[in-house]
């Protein structure tokens, strides 16, 4: 029995994204939420990014507005390495199966991270394409954004430029700096026709890796936390180091390893490996350069 209807599949290929409700089971959702709440409590005692990923960069990253009274944990990198709740979702949930249905191919996990906008947190995501950060030999890759909270108009939902996955791969460089964001002209054009990724907790937005997307600050009293995973066709070979390195990178999550590589033509400048805790640090360079 397919998990996605034909209408949902058509929306993904036409718009570059589709949001599907009840993608996570209530058990998967509550386990992930409980783990994230524990991390938020832990973060209160911290004053700067902390913990360590396998490359030594911090695993837990906070918005500059973070305080003990008003925690603003905005990123947990590779949570699958430190939490069974998230590893279970990557290994066993319906989400990777949905990706397999869209490409009709075996799927492997590339990386995962949590992006959170806690209530009244000014974190903004500038317009970008994920492919510019994780080029592969072909672009059969999905960024799966799983909602750990209800996502509404008020709490900084993701917006996707409709159909932009069919357009060019834009530069994410400004002069000689990789800023992880497209320039102002491309951003203005992207704003003209957008699809919002909204829905109840437990939904997933399946977004094509080339789709242009962005999100605004959370000015509401409700949190907006997403578990974001990149799932790639198993024959898409990574062309640059994983910016969110993981001991689980390359793990097969749907079907058998084809032991094959498939290449499609494209041209782009290679991304720069992040020096800071997360791409928020790279994107803050866009502000200072722009
Ligand atoms: O958190 C968001 O709103 C978007 C996240 C995103 O675009 C990313 O992490 O690549």
Short mmCIF file of N, CA and C in Angstrom, two decimals, residues 37-203:
data_model
loop_
_atom_site.label_atom_id
_atom_site.label_comp_id
_atom_site.label_asym_id
_atom_site.label_seq_id
_atom_site.Cartn_x
_atom_site.Cartn_y
_atom_site.Cartn_z
N UNK A 37 12.84 18.44 24.75
CA UNK A 37 12.57 19.25 25.96
C UNK A 37 13.69 19.08 26.97
N UNK A 38 14.21 17.87 27.10
CA UNK A 38 15.31 17.64 28.06
C UNK A 38 16.54 18.44 27.62
N UNK A 39 16.79 18.50 26.31
CA UNK A 39 17.95 19.28 25.82
C UNK A 39 17.76 20.78 26.06
N UNK A 40 16.53 21.24 25.91
CA UNK A 40 16.29 22.68 26.16
C UNK A 40 16.58 23.00 27.62
N UNK A 41 16.12 22.13 28.52
CA UNK A 41 16.38 22.36 29.95
C UNK A 41 17.88 22.39 30.22
N UNK A 42 18.59 21.43 29.62
CA UNK A 42 20.05 21.34 29.80
C UNK A 42 20.74 22.62 29.29
N UNK A 43 20.21 23.19 28.20
CA UNK A 43 20.87 24.34 27.57
C UNK A 43 20.81 25.59 28.45
N UNK A 44 19.86 25.62 29.41
CA UNK A 44 19.72 26.83 30.25
C UNK A 44 21.03 27.17 30.95
N UNK A 45 21.79 26.12 31.30
CA UNK A 45 23.02 26.35 32.08
C UNK A 45 24.19 26.79 31.19
N UNK A 46 24.00 26.79 29.87
CA UNK A 46 25.11 27.07 28.95
C UNK A 46 25.05 28.51 28.47
N UNK A 47 26.24 29.03 28.17
CA UNK A 47 26.26 30.41 27.68
C UNK A 47 26.75 30.51 26.24
N UNK A 48 27.32 29.43 25.72
CA UNK A 48 27.72 29.41 24.30
C UNK A 48 27.59 27.99 23.78
N UNK A 49 27.72 27.83 22.46
CA UNK A 49 27.53 26.52 21.81
C UNK A 49 28.38 25.48 22.53
N UNK A 50 27.83 24.25 22.68
CA UNK A 50 28.51 23.24 23.51
C UNK A 50 28.32 21.84 22.93
N UNK A 51 28.94 20.85 23.59
CA UNK A 51 28.88 19.47 23.10
C UNK A 51 29.81 19.33 21.90
N UNK A 52 29.95 18.12 21.38
CA UNK A 52 30.86 17.95 20.24
C UNK A 52 30.32 16.94 19.24
N UNK A 53 30.40 17.32 17.97
CA UNK A 53 30.11 16.39 16.88
C UNK A 53 31.39 15.62 16.58
N UNK A 54 31.33 14.70 15.61
CA UNK A 54 32.52 13.88 15.36
C UNK A 54 33.67 14.70 14.75
N UNK A 55 33.38 15.89 14.22
CA UNK A 55 34.48 16.72 13.70
C UNK A 55 34.94 17.75 14.74
N UNK A 56 34.40 17.66 15.97
CA UNK A 56 34.85 18.54 17.05
C UNK A 56 34.06 19.84 17.16
N UNK A 57 33.27 20.18 16.13
CA UNK A 57 32.46 21.40 16.25
C UNK A 57 31.33 21.16 17.25
N UNK A 58 30.77 22.23 17.86
CA UNK A 58 29.72 22.01 18.86
C UNK A 58 28.46 21.37 18.27
N UNK A 59 27.84 20.50 19.06
CA UNK A 59 26.60 19.84 18.61
C UNK A 59 25.38 20.72 18.90
N UNK A 60 25.42 21.47 20.01
CA UNK A 60 24.26 22.26 20.44
C UNK A 60 24.59 23.74 20.22
N UNK A 61 23.69 24.44 19.51
CA UNK A 61 23.96 25.84 19.15
C UNK A 61 22.77 26.70 19.56
N UNK A 62 23.05 27.87 20.12
CA UNK A 62 21.97 28.74 20.58
C UNK A 62 21.96 30.05 19.80
N UNK A 63 20.75 30.62 19.70
CA UNK A 63 20.61 31.96 19.14
C UNK A 63 21.33 32.94 20.08
N UNK A 64 21.88 34.05 19.54
CA UNK A 64 22.55 35.02 20.42
C UNK A 64 21.65 35.54 21.54
N UNK A 65 20.32 35.45 21.38
CA UNK A 65 19.42 35.95 22.43
C UNK A 65 19.28 34.98 23.61
N UNK A 66 19.96 33.83 23.58
CA UNK A 66 19.80 32.78 24.62
C UNK A 66 20.17 33.27 26.03
N UNK A 67 19.31 32.97 27.00
CA UNK A 67 19.64 33.20 28.42
C UNK A 67 19.09 32.02 29.21
N UNK A 68 19.45 31.97 30.49
CA UNK A 68 18.94 30.92 31.37
C UNK A 68 17.41 30.98 31.45
N UNK A 69 16.87 32.19 31.56
CA UNK A 69 15.41 32.36 31.73
C UNK A 69 14.67 32.17 30.41
N UNK A 70 15.34 32.50 29.29
CA UNK A 70 14.70 32.42 27.98
C UNK A 70 15.61 31.64 27.04
N UNK A 71 15.60 30.30 27.18
CA UNK A 71 16.52 29.50 26.36
C UNK A 71 16.18 29.62 24.87
N UNK A 72 17.21 29.67 24.04
CA UNK A 72 16.99 29.79 22.59
C UNK A 72 17.88 28.78 21.86
N UNK A 73 17.78 27.51 22.30
CA UNK A 73 18.48 26.43 21.60
C UNK A 73 17.92 26.37 20.18
N UNK A 74 18.78 26.59 19.17
CA UNK A 74 18.24 26.67 17.80
C UNK A 74 18.68 25.50 16.93
N UNK A 75 19.70 24.75 17.34
CA UNK A 75 20.20 23.68 16.48
C UNK A 75 20.81 22.58 17.33
N UNK A 76 20.43 21.33 17.03
CA UNK A 76 21.14 20.16 17.56
C UNK A 76 21.57 19.38 16.33
N UNK A 77 22.88 19.24 16.16
CA UNK A 77 23.40 18.55 14.97
C UNK A 77 23.51 17.06 15.23
N UNK A 78 23.15 16.27 14.22
CA UNK A 78 23.24 14.80 14.28
C UNK A 78 22.65 14.22 15.57
N UNK A 79 21.38 14.51 15.86
CA UNK A 79 20.79 13.98 17.11
C UNK A 79 20.71 12.46 17.11
N UNK A 80 20.78 11.82 15.94
CA UNK A 80 20.71 10.35 15.89
C UNK A 80 21.88 9.70 16.62
N UNK A 81 22.98 10.47 16.78
CA UNK A 81 24.16 9.89 17.44
C UNK A 81 24.02 9.85 18.95
N UNK A 82 23.10 10.67 19.47
CA UNK A 82 23.00 10.78 20.93
C UNK A 82 21.58 10.51 21.44
N UNK A 83 20.70 10.05 20.58
CA UNK A 83 19.32 9.81 21.02
C UNK A 83 18.67 8.70 20.20
N UNK A 84 18.21 7.67 20.89
CA UNK A 84 17.51 6.57 20.20
C UNK A 84 16.21 7.03 19.57
N UNK A 85 15.57 8.06 20.18
CA UNK A 85 14.28 8.51 19.64
C UNK A 85 14.46 8.97 18.19
N UNK A 86 15.52 9.73 17.94
CA UNK A 86 15.73 10.25 16.58
C UNK A 86 16.27 9.17 15.64
N UNK A 87 17.12 8.30 16.16
CA UNK A 87 17.64 7.22 15.32
C UNK A 87 16.50 6.30 14.87
N UNK A 88 15.57 6.05 15.78
CA UNK A 88 14.42 5.19 15.44
C UNK A 88 13.61 5.79 14.30
N UNK A 89 13.43 7.11 14.34
CA UNK A 89 12.66 7.76 13.27
C UNK A 89 13.37 7.60 11.92
N UNK A 90 14.70 7.77 11.93
CA UNK A 90 15.45 7.64 10.67
C UNK A 90 15.40 6.19 10.16
N UNK A 91 15.52 5.26 11.08
CA UNK A 91 15.58 3.85 10.66
C UNK A 91 14.22 3.27 10.31
N UNK A 92 13.20 3.61 11.15
CA UNK A 92 11.95 2.82 11.09
C UNK A 92 10.70 3.59 10.73
N UNK A 93 10.77 4.93 10.65
CA UNK A 93 9.50 5.64 10.45
C UNK A 93 9.06 5.56 8.99
N UNK A 94 7.89 6.11 8.72
CA UNK A 94 7.35 6.10 7.34
C UNK A 94 8.06 7.11 6.45
N UNK A 95 8.80 8.06 7.07
CA UNK A 95 9.33 9.19 6.28
C UNK A 95 10.32 8.72 5.19
N UNK A 96 11.36 7.93 5.52
CA UNK A 96 12.24 7.49 4.43
C UNK A 96 11.51 6.66 3.37
N UNK A 97 10.49 5.92 3.81
CA UNK A 97 9.71 5.13 2.82
C UNK A 97 9.02 6.07 1.82
N UNK A 98 8.54 7.21 2.32
CA UNK A 98 7.88 8.18 1.42
C UNK A 98 8.89 8.69 0.39
N UNK A 99 10.13 8.92 0.84
CA UNK A 99 11.18 9.40 -0.08
C UNK A 99 11.43 8.33 -1.15
N UNK A 100 11.46 7.09 -0.72
CA UNK A 100 11.66 5.98 -1.67
C UNK A 100 10.55 5.94 -2.71
N UNK A 101 9.32 6.22 -2.27
CA UNK A 101 8.20 6.22 -3.23
C UNK A 101 8.36 7.34 -4.25
N UNK A 102 8.84 8.51 -3.80
CA UNK A 102 8.94 9.64 -4.73
C UNK A 102 9.99 9.39 -5.80
N UNK A 103 11.08 8.74 -5.45
CA UNK A 103 12.15 8.50 -6.44
C UNK A 103 12.08 7.10 -7.03
N UNK A 104 11.29 6.24 -6.42
CA UNK A 104 11.22 4.84 -6.83
C UNK A 104 12.62 4.20 -6.85
N UNK A 105 13.37 4.48 -5.78
CA UNK A 105 14.75 3.98 -5.68
C UNK A 105 15.07 3.68 -4.22
N UNK A 106 16.10 2.84 -3.98
CA UNK A 106 16.58 2.68 -2.60
C UNK A 106 17.12 4.01 -2.08
N UNK A 107 17.06 4.16 -0.77
CA UNK A 107 17.39 5.45 -0.15
C UNK A 107 18.41 5.25 0.96
N UNK A 108 19.36 6.23 1.03
CA UNK A 108 20.26 6.24 2.20
C UNK A 108 20.16 7.58 2.94
N UNK A 109 20.53 7.49 4.21
CA UNK A 109 20.50 8.67 5.07
C UNK A 109 21.79 9.45 4.84
N UNK A 110 21.69 10.78 4.73
CA UNK A 110 22.90 11.59 4.60
C UNK A 110 23.21 12.33 5.90
N UNK A 111 22.24 13.12 6.41
CA UNK A 111 22.47 13.77 7.70
C UNK A 111 21.16 14.20 8.34
N UNK A 112 21.23 14.54 9.61
CA UNK A 112 20.02 15.00 10.32
C UNK A 112 20.38 16.09 11.33
N UNK A 113 19.39 16.91 11.64
CA UNK A 113 19.61 18.00 12.59
C UNK A 113 18.25 18.49 13.10
N UNK A 114 18.28 19.13 14.26
CA UNK A 114 17.07 19.76 14.77
C UNK A 114 17.22 21.25 14.62
N UNK A 115 16.20 21.90 14.07
CA UNK A 115 16.17 23.36 14.02
C UNK A 115 15.00 23.80 14.87
N UNK A 116 15.26 24.62 15.86
CA UNK A 116 14.16 25.05 16.71
C UNK A 116 14.08 26.57 16.76
N UNK A 117 12.85 27.04 16.75
CA UNK A 117 12.63 28.45 17.04
C UNK A 117 11.74 28.45 18.26
N UNK A 118 12.35 28.66 19.41
CA UNK A 118 11.57 28.68 20.64
C UNK A 118 10.74 29.98 20.67
N UNK A 119 9.71 30.05 21.53
CA UNK A 119 8.84 31.23 21.51
C UNK A 119 9.63 32.54 21.53
N UNK A 120 9.20 33.45 20.70
CA UNK A 120 9.81 34.80 20.64
C UNK A 120 11.31 34.75 20.41
N UNK A 121 11.70 33.91 19.45
CA UNK A 121 13.13 33.82 19.11
C UNK A 121 13.32 34.43 17.72
N UNK A 122 14.32 35.32 17.58
CA UNK A 122 14.43 36.05 16.31
C UNK A 122 15.12 35.28 15.17
N UNK A 123 15.42 33.99 15.37
CA UNK A 123 16.14 33.23 14.34
C UNK A 123 15.43 33.30 12.98
N UNK A 124 16.19 33.70 11.97
CA UNK A 124 15.66 33.82 10.61
C UNK A 124 16.50 32.93 9.71
N UNK A 125 15.87 32.27 8.74
CA UNK A 125 16.63 31.48 7.76
C UNK A 125 16.52 32.21 6.43
N UNK A 126 17.69 32.56 5.87
CA UNK A 126 17.72 33.28 4.58
C UNK A 126 17.45 32.30 3.43
N UNK A 127 17.02 32.83 2.29
CA UNK A 127 16.72 31.99 1.12
C UNK A 127 17.97 31.21 0.68
N UNK A 128 17.78 29.91 0.50
CA UNK A 128 18.90 29.07 0.03
C UNK A 128 18.36 27.78 -0.55
N UNK A 129 19.26 27.03 -1.19
CA UNK A 129 18.95 25.69 -1.71
C UNK A 129 19.87 24.71 -0.99
N UNK A 130 19.32 23.63 -0.49
CA UNK A 130 20.16 22.70 0.28
C UNK A 130 21.22 22.03 -0.59
N UNK A 131 20.93 21.89 -1.90
CA UNK A 131 21.90 21.24 -2.80
C UNK A 131 23.23 22.01 -2.81
N UNK A 132 23.16 23.33 -2.57
CA UNK A 132 24.39 24.15 -2.56
C UNK A 132 25.30 23.78 -1.39
N UNK A 133 24.71 23.14 -0.37
CA UNK A 133 25.49 22.72 0.81
C UNK A 133 25.91 21.24 0.71
N UNK A 134 25.10 20.46 -0.03
CA UNK A 134 25.35 19.01 -0.08
C UNK A 134 25.26 18.49 -1.52
N UNK A 135 26.15 18.99 -2.42
CA UNK A 135 26.07 18.49 -3.80
C UNK A 135 26.34 16.99 -3.89
N UNK A 136 25.54 16.33 -4.70
CA UNK A 136 25.69 14.89 -4.96
C UNK A 136 25.76 14.70 -6.48
N UNK A 137 26.11 13.50 -6.91
CA UNK A 137 26.26 13.26 -8.35
C UNK A 137 24.92 13.37 -9.08
N UNK A 138 23.80 13.22 -8.38
CA UNK A 138 22.50 13.55 -8.97
C UNK A 138 21.66 14.19 -7.85
N UNK A 139 20.54 14.81 -8.25
CA UNK A 139 19.80 15.59 -7.26
C UNK A 139 18.54 14.88 -6.74
N UNK A 140 18.52 13.57 -6.79
CA UNK A 140 17.41 12.85 -6.18
C UNK A 140 17.64 12.79 -4.67
N UNK A 141 17.35 13.91 -4.03
CA UNK A 141 17.54 14.05 -2.58
C UNK A 141 16.37 14.83 -2.03
N UNK A 142 15.98 14.45 -0.84
CA UNK A 142 14.86 15.13 -0.19
C UNK A 142 15.29 15.64 1.17
N UNK A 143 14.92 16.88 1.45
CA UNK A 143 15.03 17.39 2.81
C UNK A 143 13.68 17.14 3.45
N UNK A 144 13.65 16.26 4.45
CA UNK A 144 12.39 15.91 5.13
C UNK A 144 12.35 16.69 6.44
N UNK A 145 11.39 17.62 6.54
CA UNK A 145 11.28 18.47 7.73
C UNK A 145 10.11 17.97 8.56
N UNK A 146 10.42 17.28 9.65
CA UNK A 146 9.38 16.66 10.48
C UNK A 146 8.99 17.62 11.60
N UNK A 147 7.69 17.84 11.76
CA UNK A 147 7.21 18.86 12.71
C UNK A 147 7.08 18.23 14.11
N UNK A 148 7.88 18.72 15.05
CA UNK A 148 7.73 18.26 16.43
C UNK A 148 6.72 19.13 17.17
N UNK A 149 6.35 20.26 16.57
CA UNK A 149 5.31 21.14 17.12
C UNK A 149 4.33 21.45 15.99
N UNK A 150 3.16 21.96 16.36
CA UNK A 150 2.26 22.48 15.32
C UNK A 150 2.98 23.63 14.63
N UNK A 151 2.92 23.68 13.32
CA UNK A 151 3.53 24.81 12.61
C UNK A 151 2.40 25.65 12.01
N UNK A 152 2.42 26.92 12.36
CA UNK A 152 1.32 27.83 11.99
C UNK A 152 1.89 29.06 11.27
N UNK A 153 1.00 29.93 10.85
CA UNK A 153 1.44 31.19 10.22
C UNK A 153 2.27 32.03 11.18
N UNK A 154 2.03 31.83 12.48
CA UNK A 154 2.64 32.74 13.47
C UNK A 154 4.03 32.32 13.94
N UNK A 155 4.37 31.02 13.87
CA UNK A 155 5.62 30.63 14.53
C UNK A 155 6.80 30.38 13.56
N UNK A 156 6.79 31.11 12.46
CA UNK A 156 7.96 31.08 11.57
C UNK A 156 8.01 29.85 10.67
N UNK A 157 6.91 29.58 9.93
CA UNK A 157 6.90 28.39 9.08
C UNK A 157 7.88 28.51 7.92
N UNK A 158 8.32 27.37 7.43
CA UNK A 158 9.16 27.35 6.23
C UNK A 158 8.32 27.82 5.05
N UNK A 159 8.93 28.59 4.15
CA UNK A 159 8.24 28.88 2.90
C UNK A 159 9.15 28.49 1.75
N UNK A 160 8.53 27.90 0.73
CA UNK A 160 9.27 27.32 -0.39
C UNK A 160 8.84 28.05 -1.65
N UNK A 161 9.80 28.45 -2.47
CA UNK A 161 9.47 29.12 -3.74
C UNK A 161 8.95 28.06 -4.70
N UNK A 162 7.66 28.22 -5.03
CA UNK A 162 6.98 27.18 -5.80
C UNK A 162 7.72 26.88 -7.13
N UNK A 163 8.01 25.63 -7.35
CA UNK A 163 8.61 25.19 -8.62
C UNK A 163 10.09 25.50 -8.76
N UNK A 164 10.71 26.08 -7.73
CA UNK A 164 12.12 26.52 -7.86
C UNK A 164 13.10 25.35 -8.01
N UNK A 165 12.66 24.14 -7.66
CA UNK A 165 13.56 22.97 -7.81
C UNK A 165 13.84 22.69 -9.29
N UNK A 166 12.99 23.26 -10.18
CA UNK A 166 13.21 23.02 -11.62
C UNK A 166 14.11 24.09 -12.22
N UNK A 167 14.46 25.09 -11.43
CA UNK A 167 15.28 26.20 -11.92
C UNK A 167 16.76 25.98 -11.68
N UNK A 168 17.56 27.05 -11.83
CA UNK A 168 19.02 26.92 -11.70
C UNK A 168 19.47 26.65 -10.27
N UNK A 169 20.72 26.19 -10.17
CA UNK A 169 21.38 26.14 -8.86
C UNK A 169 22.05 27.51 -8.72
N UNK A 170 21.61 28.27 -7.74
CA UNK A 170 22.10 29.65 -7.59
C UNK A 170 23.40 29.69 -6.80
N UNK A 171 24.13 30.78 -6.99
CA UNK A 171 25.35 30.96 -6.20
C UNK A 171 24.99 31.26 -4.74
N UNK A 172 25.70 30.63 -3.84
CA UNK A 172 25.55 30.91 -2.41
C UNK A 172 26.82 31.56 -1.87
N UNK A 173 27.56 32.17 -2.82
CA UNK A 173 28.80 32.87 -2.49
C UNK A 173 28.59 34.36 -2.67
N UNK A 174 29.25 35.15 -1.88
CA UNK A 174 29.29 36.59 -2.10
C UNK A 174 30.76 36.96 -2.10
N UNK A 175 31.19 37.45 -3.26
CA UNK A 175 32.62 37.69 -3.49
C UNK A 175 33.36 36.37 -3.21
N UNK A 176 34.28 36.37 -2.27
CA UNK A 176 35.03 35.12 -2.06
C UNK A 176 34.58 34.42 -0.78
N UNK A 177 33.34 34.69 -0.34
CA UNK A 177 32.85 34.06 0.89
C UNK A 177 31.64 33.20 0.61
N UNK A 178 31.65 31.96 1.14
CA UNK A 178 30.45 31.12 1.06
C UNK A 178 29.52 31.59 2.17
N UNK A 179 28.38 32.22 1.79
CA UNK A 179 27.49 32.80 2.80
C UNK A 179 26.23 31.95 2.98
N UNK A 180 26.10 30.87 2.19
CA UNK A 180 24.98 29.96 2.41
C UNK A 180 23.62 30.56 2.13
N UNK A 181 23.58 31.60 1.31
CA UNK A 181 22.31 32.26 1.00
C UNK A 181 22.43 32.85 -0.40
N UNK A 182 21.28 32.95 -1.10
CA UNK A 182 21.30 33.52 -2.45
C UNK A 182 21.25 35.04 -2.35
N UNK A 183 21.48 35.73 -3.49
CA UNK A 183 21.54 37.19 -3.38
C UNK A 183 20.13 37.81 -3.34
N UNK A 184 20.10 39.11 -3.11
CA UNK A 184 18.83 39.80 -2.84
C UNK A 184 17.85 39.70 -4.01
N UNK A 185 18.39 39.73 -5.23
CA UNK A 185 17.50 39.66 -6.41
C UNK A 185 16.78 38.30 -6.47
N UNK A 186 17.54 37.24 -6.25
CA UNK A 186 16.95 35.88 -6.29
C UNK A 186 15.95 35.74 -5.14
N UNK A 187 16.29 36.27 -3.98
CA UNK A 187 15.38 36.19 -2.82
C UNK A 187 14.07 36.92 -3.12
N UNK A 188 14.17 38.11 -3.73
CA UNK A 188 12.96 38.89 -4.02
C UNK A 188 12.07 38.13 -5.00
N UNK A 189 12.68 37.50 -5.99
CA UNK A 189 11.89 36.73 -6.97
C UNK A 189 11.25 35.52 -6.29
N UNK A 190 11.98 34.91 -5.36
CA UNK A 190 11.46 33.72 -4.67
C UNK A 190 10.20 34.05 -3.86
N UNK A 191 10.15 35.25 -3.32
CA UNK A 191 9.02 35.66 -2.45
C UNK A 191 7.70 35.74 -3.23
N UNK A 192 7.77 35.81 -4.58
CA UNK A 192 6.56 36.14 -5.34
C UNK A 192 5.51 35.03 -5.31
N UNK A 193 5.96 33.77 -5.21
CA UNK A 193 4.98 32.68 -5.21
C UNK A 193 5.51 31.58 -4.29
N UNK A 194 4.95 31.53 -3.08
CA UNK A 194 5.49 30.59 -2.10
C UNK A 194 4.44 29.60 -1.61
N UNK A 195 4.95 28.45 -1.18
CA UNK A 195 4.12 27.43 -0.54
C UNK A 195 4.57 27.40 0.92
N UNK A 196 3.64 27.48 1.86
CA UNK A 196 3.99 27.41 3.28
C UNK A 196 3.92 25.97 3.76
N UNK A 197 4.92 25.57 4.54
CA UNK A 197 4.91 24.23 5.13
C UNK A 197 4.32 24.36 6.53
N UNK A 198 3.01 24.08 6.64
CA UNK A 198 2.32 24.23 7.92
C UNK A 198 1.53 22.97 8.20
N UNK A 199 1.22 22.74 9.47
CA UNK A 199 0.39 21.58 9.80
C UNK A 199 0.59 21.16 11.24
N UNK A 200 -0.14 20.15 11.65
CA UNK A 200 -0.02 19.70 13.04
C UNK A 200 1.29 18.96 13.30
N UNK A 201 1.69 18.93 14.57
CA UNK A 201 2.86 18.15 14.96
C UNK A 201 2.69 16.72 14.46
N UNK A 202 3.80 16.13 13.99
CA UNK A 202 3.75 14.78 13.44
C UNK A 202 3.70 14.78 11.92
N UNK A 203 3.49 15.99 11.32
CA UNK A 203 3.50 16.09 9.85
C UNK A 203 4.93 16.13 9.36
#
